[in-house]
Amino acid sequence: MLKGFVFDLDGVITDTARFHYQAWSKIAQDDMGITINPSVNEQLKGVSRMDSLNVILKFGQRENDFTEAEKEALATKKNDYYVQLISNMTPADILPGIQAFLDQLKAEGYQMSLASASKNAPRILNGLQLTNYFDQIVDPASLHAGKPDPEIFAKGATLLGLKPTEAVGLEDAFAGIQSINGAGEFSVGIGDPAILNEADLNFTSTAEISLDQIKTAFATWAAKQ
Ligand code: BG6
Ligand code: MG
């Protein structure tokens, strides 16, 4: 029986990818001499802060040029700039269709948790005025491995007291869909179905999300589990 929803944040609830990109572009250029591009940005989605830095250093062929302490300082500098960029977020930054979807889930009594790799997630939910919708938030600092490892989505369900087969996970990144599937939950992809081709159900954008369609597809999937 469907009892709860485990949400990714960036790209599902709000579009922070552009701010991550803006912050990384500046630090990469100013402090590493690396010019990143949108295809590098794709590789940063869903990936932790330090892993993002490693992706950029590898892209710039500079992976051996910085000490761990220097890398920590670069990641902190990127985050300080990113925090400035997200400091003015308001409910106007919620992606289309999401507020209505969350209201519907709340009205129908579903539990909700957040499974974001971002340590800034509580701050962002606060700016969006969505904190009260979420019963639990997975602390990414508590994880052993990030997406595509199943741990974060598995935890998103167990924190709600749910079995994997009672939960739906929502994601815009391929690594996130792999995490949901690995956790044994029903996966809903938001974005290009050719990229999110392992999702159990796909919507091309948040504006298309339909709880009725999720319920129908979930029932077919659950019958086979
Ligand atoms: C994810 C983003 O949600 O959070 C990644 O998709 C980001 O791009 C990661 O690197 C970590 O975010 P933060 O806010 O902890 O640096
Ligand atoms: Mg995302």
Coordinates of C-alpha atoms and ligand atoms in Angstrom, one line a residue:
M1 CA 0.0 0.0 0.0
L2 CA 1.3 3.5 -0.9
K3 CA 2.0 5.4 2.3
G4 CA 4.7 8.0 1.6
F5 CA 6.8 10.1 -0.7
V6 CA 10.5 10.6 -0.6
F7 CA 11.6 13.8 -2.5
D8 CA 14.7 15.0 -4.0
L9 CA 15.0 18.8 -3.7
D10 CA 17.2 20.4 -6.4
G11 CA 15.4 20.0 -9.7
V12 CA 12.2 18.5 -8.2
I13 CA 11.0 21.1 -5.7
T14 CA 13.0 24.1 -6.9
D15 CA 15.7 24.9 -9.5
T16 CA 18.9 25.5 -7.5
A17 CA 21.1 23.9 -10.2
R18 CA 21.6 27.3 -11.8
F19 CA 22.9 28.7 -8.5
H20 CA 25.2 25.8 -8.0
Y21 CA 26.5 26.3 -11.5
Q22 CA 26.9 30.0 -11.1
A23 CA 28.9 29.5 -7.8
W24 CA 31.1 26.7 -9.2
S25 CA 31.7 28.6 -12.4
K26 CA 33.1 31.5 -10.5
I27 CA 35.3 29.5 -8.1
A28 CA 36.5 27.2 -10.9
Q29 CA 37.5 30.2 -13.0
D30 CA 38.9 32.4 -10.2
D31 CA 40.6 29.9 -8.0
M32 CA 41.4 26.9 -10.2
G33 CA 41.7 28.4 -13.7
I34 CA 39.1 26.0 -15.1
T35 CA 36.2 27.1 -17.3
I36 CA 33.3 24.8 -16.8
N37 CA 30.4 24.3 -19.3
P38 CA 26.8 23.1 -19.1
S39 CA 27.8 19.5 -19.8
V40 CA 30.0 19.6 -16.7
N41 CA 27.1 21.0 -14.8
E42 CA 25.0 18.0 -15.7
Q43 CA 27.5 15.8 -13.9
L44 CA 27.2 17.9 -10.7
K45 CA 23.4 17.2 -10.3
G46 CA 22.7 15.1 -7.2
V47 CA 26.4 14.9 -6.4
S48 CA 27.8 16.0 -3.0
R49 CA 29.8 19.2 -2.6
M50 CA 33.2 17.5 -2.4
D51 CA 32.4 15.1 -5.2
S52 CA 31.3 18.1 -7.4
L53 CA 34.7 19.7 -6.8
N54 CA 36.5 16.5 -7.8
V55 CA 34.4 16.3 -11.0
I56 CA 35.5 19.9 -11.9
L57 CA 39.2 19.2 -11.0
K58 CA 39.1 16.1 -13.2
F59 CA 37.5 18.0 -16.0
G60 CA 40.3 20.6 -15.8
Q61 CA 42.9 17.9 -15.4
R62 CA 44.0 19.4 -12.1
E63 CA 43.0 16.5 -9.8
N64 CA 46.4 16.2 -8.3
D65 CA 47.2 20.0 -7.9
F66 CA 45.4 20.7 -4.6
T67 CA 45.9 19.4 -1.0
E68 CA 42.9 18.1 0.9
A69 CA 43.0 21.4 3.0
E70 CA 43.0 23.5 -0.1
K71 CA 40.1 21.5 -1.5
E72 CA 38.2 22.0 1.8
A73 CA 38.8 25.8 1.4
L74 CA 37.6 25.8 -2.2
A75 CA 34.4 23.9 -1.3
T76 CA 33.8 26.3 1.6
K77 CA 34.3 29.3 -0.6
K78 CA 31.9 27.9 -3.2
N79 CA 29.4 27.3 -0.5
D80 CA 29.7 30.8 0.9
Y81 CA 28.9 32.2 -2.5
Y82 CA 26.1 29.7 -3.1
V83 CA 24.5 30.6 0.2
Q84 CA 24.5 34.3 -0.8
L85 CA 22.8 33.3 -4.1
I86 CA 20.0 31.3 -2.4
S87 CA 19.5 33.8 0.4
N88 CA 16.6 35.5 -1.3
M89 CA 14.6 32.4 -2.3
T90 CA 10.8 32.7 -1.7
P91 CA 7.7 30.6 -2.5
A92 CA 7.9 32.1 -6.0
D93 CA 10.9 29.8 -6.5
I94 CA 8.9 26.6 -6.1
L95 CA 8.7 24.8 -9.4
P96 CA 5.4 24.7 -11.3
G97 CA 2.8 22.2 -9.9
I98 CA 4.8 21.3 -6.8
Q99 CA 2.8 23.4 -4.3
A100 CA -0.5 21.9 -5.5
F101 CA 1.0 18.4 -5.4
L102 CA 2.3 18.8 -1.9
D103 CA -1.1 20.2 -0.8
Q104 CA -2.8 17.2 -2.3
L105 CA -0.4 14.7 -0.7
K106 CA -0.9 16.4 2.7
A107 CA -4.7 16.4 2.3
E108 CA -4.7 12.7 1.5
G109 CA -2.5 11.9 4.6
Y110 CA 0.7 10.7 2.9
Q111 CA 3.9 11.0 4.8
M112 CA 6.7 13.0 3.2
S113 CA 10.5 13.0 3.6
L114 CA 13.4 14.8 1.9
A115 CA 16.3 12.9 0.4
S116 CA 18.6 15.7 -0.8
A117 CA 22.4 15.5 -1.0
S118 CA 22.4 19.2 -0.1
K119 CA 23.5 20.3 3.4
N120 CA 21.6 23.6 2.6
A121 CA 18.3 21.8 2.1
P122 CA 16.7 22.9 5.5
R123 CA 17.6 26.5 4.6
I124 CA 16.1 26.2 1.1
L125 CA 12.9 24.6 2.4
N126 CA 12.6 27.5 4.9
G127 CA 13.0 30.1 2.1
L128 CA 10.3 28.3 0.1
Q129 CA 8.1 28.1 3.2
L130 CA 7.7 24.3 2.7
T131 CA 9.4 23.1 5.9
N132 CA 6.1 22.1 7.5
Y133 CA 5.2 19.6 4.7
F134 CA 8.1 17.3 5.5
D135 CA 7.9 14.8 8.4
Q136 CA 11.6 13.9 8.0
I137 CA 14.7 15.3 6.4
V138 CA 17.6 12.9 5.7
D139 CA 20.9 14.4 7.0
P140 CA 23.4 14.0 4.1
A141 CA 26.2 14.2 6.6
S142 CA 25.0 10.9 8.2
L143 CA 25.4 9.0 4.9
H144 CA 28.2 6.6 4.0
A145 CA 27.7 7.0 0.3
G146 CA 25.8 9.5 -1.9
K147 CA 23.5 8.9 -4.9
P148 CA 23.5 6.5 -6.9
D149 CA 24.0 4.5 -3.7
P150 CA 20.5 3.5 -2.4
E151 CA 21.3 4.6 1.2
I152 CA 19.7 8.1 1.0
F153 CA 16.4 7.0 -0.4
A154 CA 16.3 3.9 1.8
K155 CA 16.8 6.2 4.8
G156 CA 14.1 8.6 3.5
A157 CA 11.5 5.7 3.8
T158 CA 12.8 4.2 7.1
L159 CA 12.7 7.6 8.8
L160 CA 9.0 7.6 8.0
G161 CA 8.7 4.1 9.4
L162 CA 7.9 2.7 5.9
K163 CA 8.9 -0.3 4.0
P164 CA 10.5 0.4 0.5
T165 CA 7.4 -1.0 -1.2
E166 CA 5.2 1.5 0.6
A167 CA 7.2 4.5 -0.8
V168 CA 7.5 6.5 -3.9
G169 CA 10.8 8.4 -4.7
L170 CA 10.9 11.5 -6.9
E171 CA 14.1 12.5 -8.8
D172 CA 15.3 14.6 -11.7
A173 CA 18.8 13.0 -11.9
F174 CA 19.7 9.6 -13.3
A175 CA 21.9 8.8 -10.3
G176 CA 18.9 9.6 -8.1
I177 CA 16.6 7.2 -10.0
Q178 CA 19.3 4.5 -9.5
S179 CA 19.3 5.2 -5.8
I180 CA 15.5 4.9 -5.6
N181 CA 15.5 1.7 -7.6
G182 CA 18.3 0.3 -5.6
A183 CA 16.4 1.0 -2.4
G184 CA 13.5 -1.0 -3.8
E185 CA 11.1 1.9 -4.0
F186 CA 8.8 3.0 -6.9
S187 CA 10.8 5.6 -8.9
V188 CA 9.2 8.7 -10.5
G189 CA 11.5 10.6 -12.9
I190 CA 11.0 14.3 -13.6
G191 CA 12.6 15.3 -16.8
D192 CA 13.8 13.8 -20.1
P193 CA 12.5 10.2 -20.3
A194 CA 15.5 9.3 -22.5
I195 CA 17.9 10.3 -19.7
L196 CA 15.7 9.0 -16.8
N197 CA 15.1 5.7 -18.7
E198 CA 15.2 3.5 -15.6
A199 CA 12.4 5.3 -13.8
D200 CA 9.2 3.3 -13.2
L201 CA 7.1 6.3 -14.3
N202 CA 8.2 9.6 -15.9
F203 CA 6.9 13.1 -16.1
T204 CA 8.6 15.5 -18.5
S205 CA 8.3 18.4 -16.0
T206 CA 7.0 19.1 -12.5
A207 CA 3.9 20.8 -14.1
E208 CA 2.9 17.4 -15.5
I209 CA 3.0 15.5 -12.1
S210 CA -0.3 13.7 -11.5
L211 CA -1.0 11.9 -8.2
D212 CA -3.7 9.8 -10.0
Q213 CA -1.2 8.5 -12.5
I214 CA 1.3 7.7 -9.8
K215 CA -1.3 5.8 -7.8
T216 CA -2.3 3.7 -10.9
A217 CA 1.3 2.9 -12.0
F218 CA 2.3 2.2 -8.3
A219 CA -0.6 -0.3 -7.9
T220 CA 0.6 -2.3 -11.0
W221 CA 4.2 -2.2 -9.8
A222 CA 3.3 -3.1 -6.2
A223 CA 1.3 -6.2 -7.4
K224 CA 4.6 -7.5 -8.9
Q225 CA 6.8 -6.9 -5.8
Ligands
BG6_1 C1 22.5 18.4 -4.6 C2 22.8 19.1 -5.9 O1 21.1 18.5 -4.3 O2 23.2 18.9 -3.5 C3 24.3 19.1 -6.2 O3 22.1 18.6 -7.0 C4 25.0 19.6 -4.9 O4 24.6 19.8 -7.3 C5 24.6 18.8 -3.7 O5 26.4 19.5 -5.1 C6 25.3 19.3 -2.4 O6 24.8 20.6 -2.1 P1 25.3 21.5 -0.9 O7 24.3 22.5 -0.8 O8 25.5 20.6 0.3 O9 26.7 22.0 -1.4
MG2 MG 17.9 16.8 -8.2

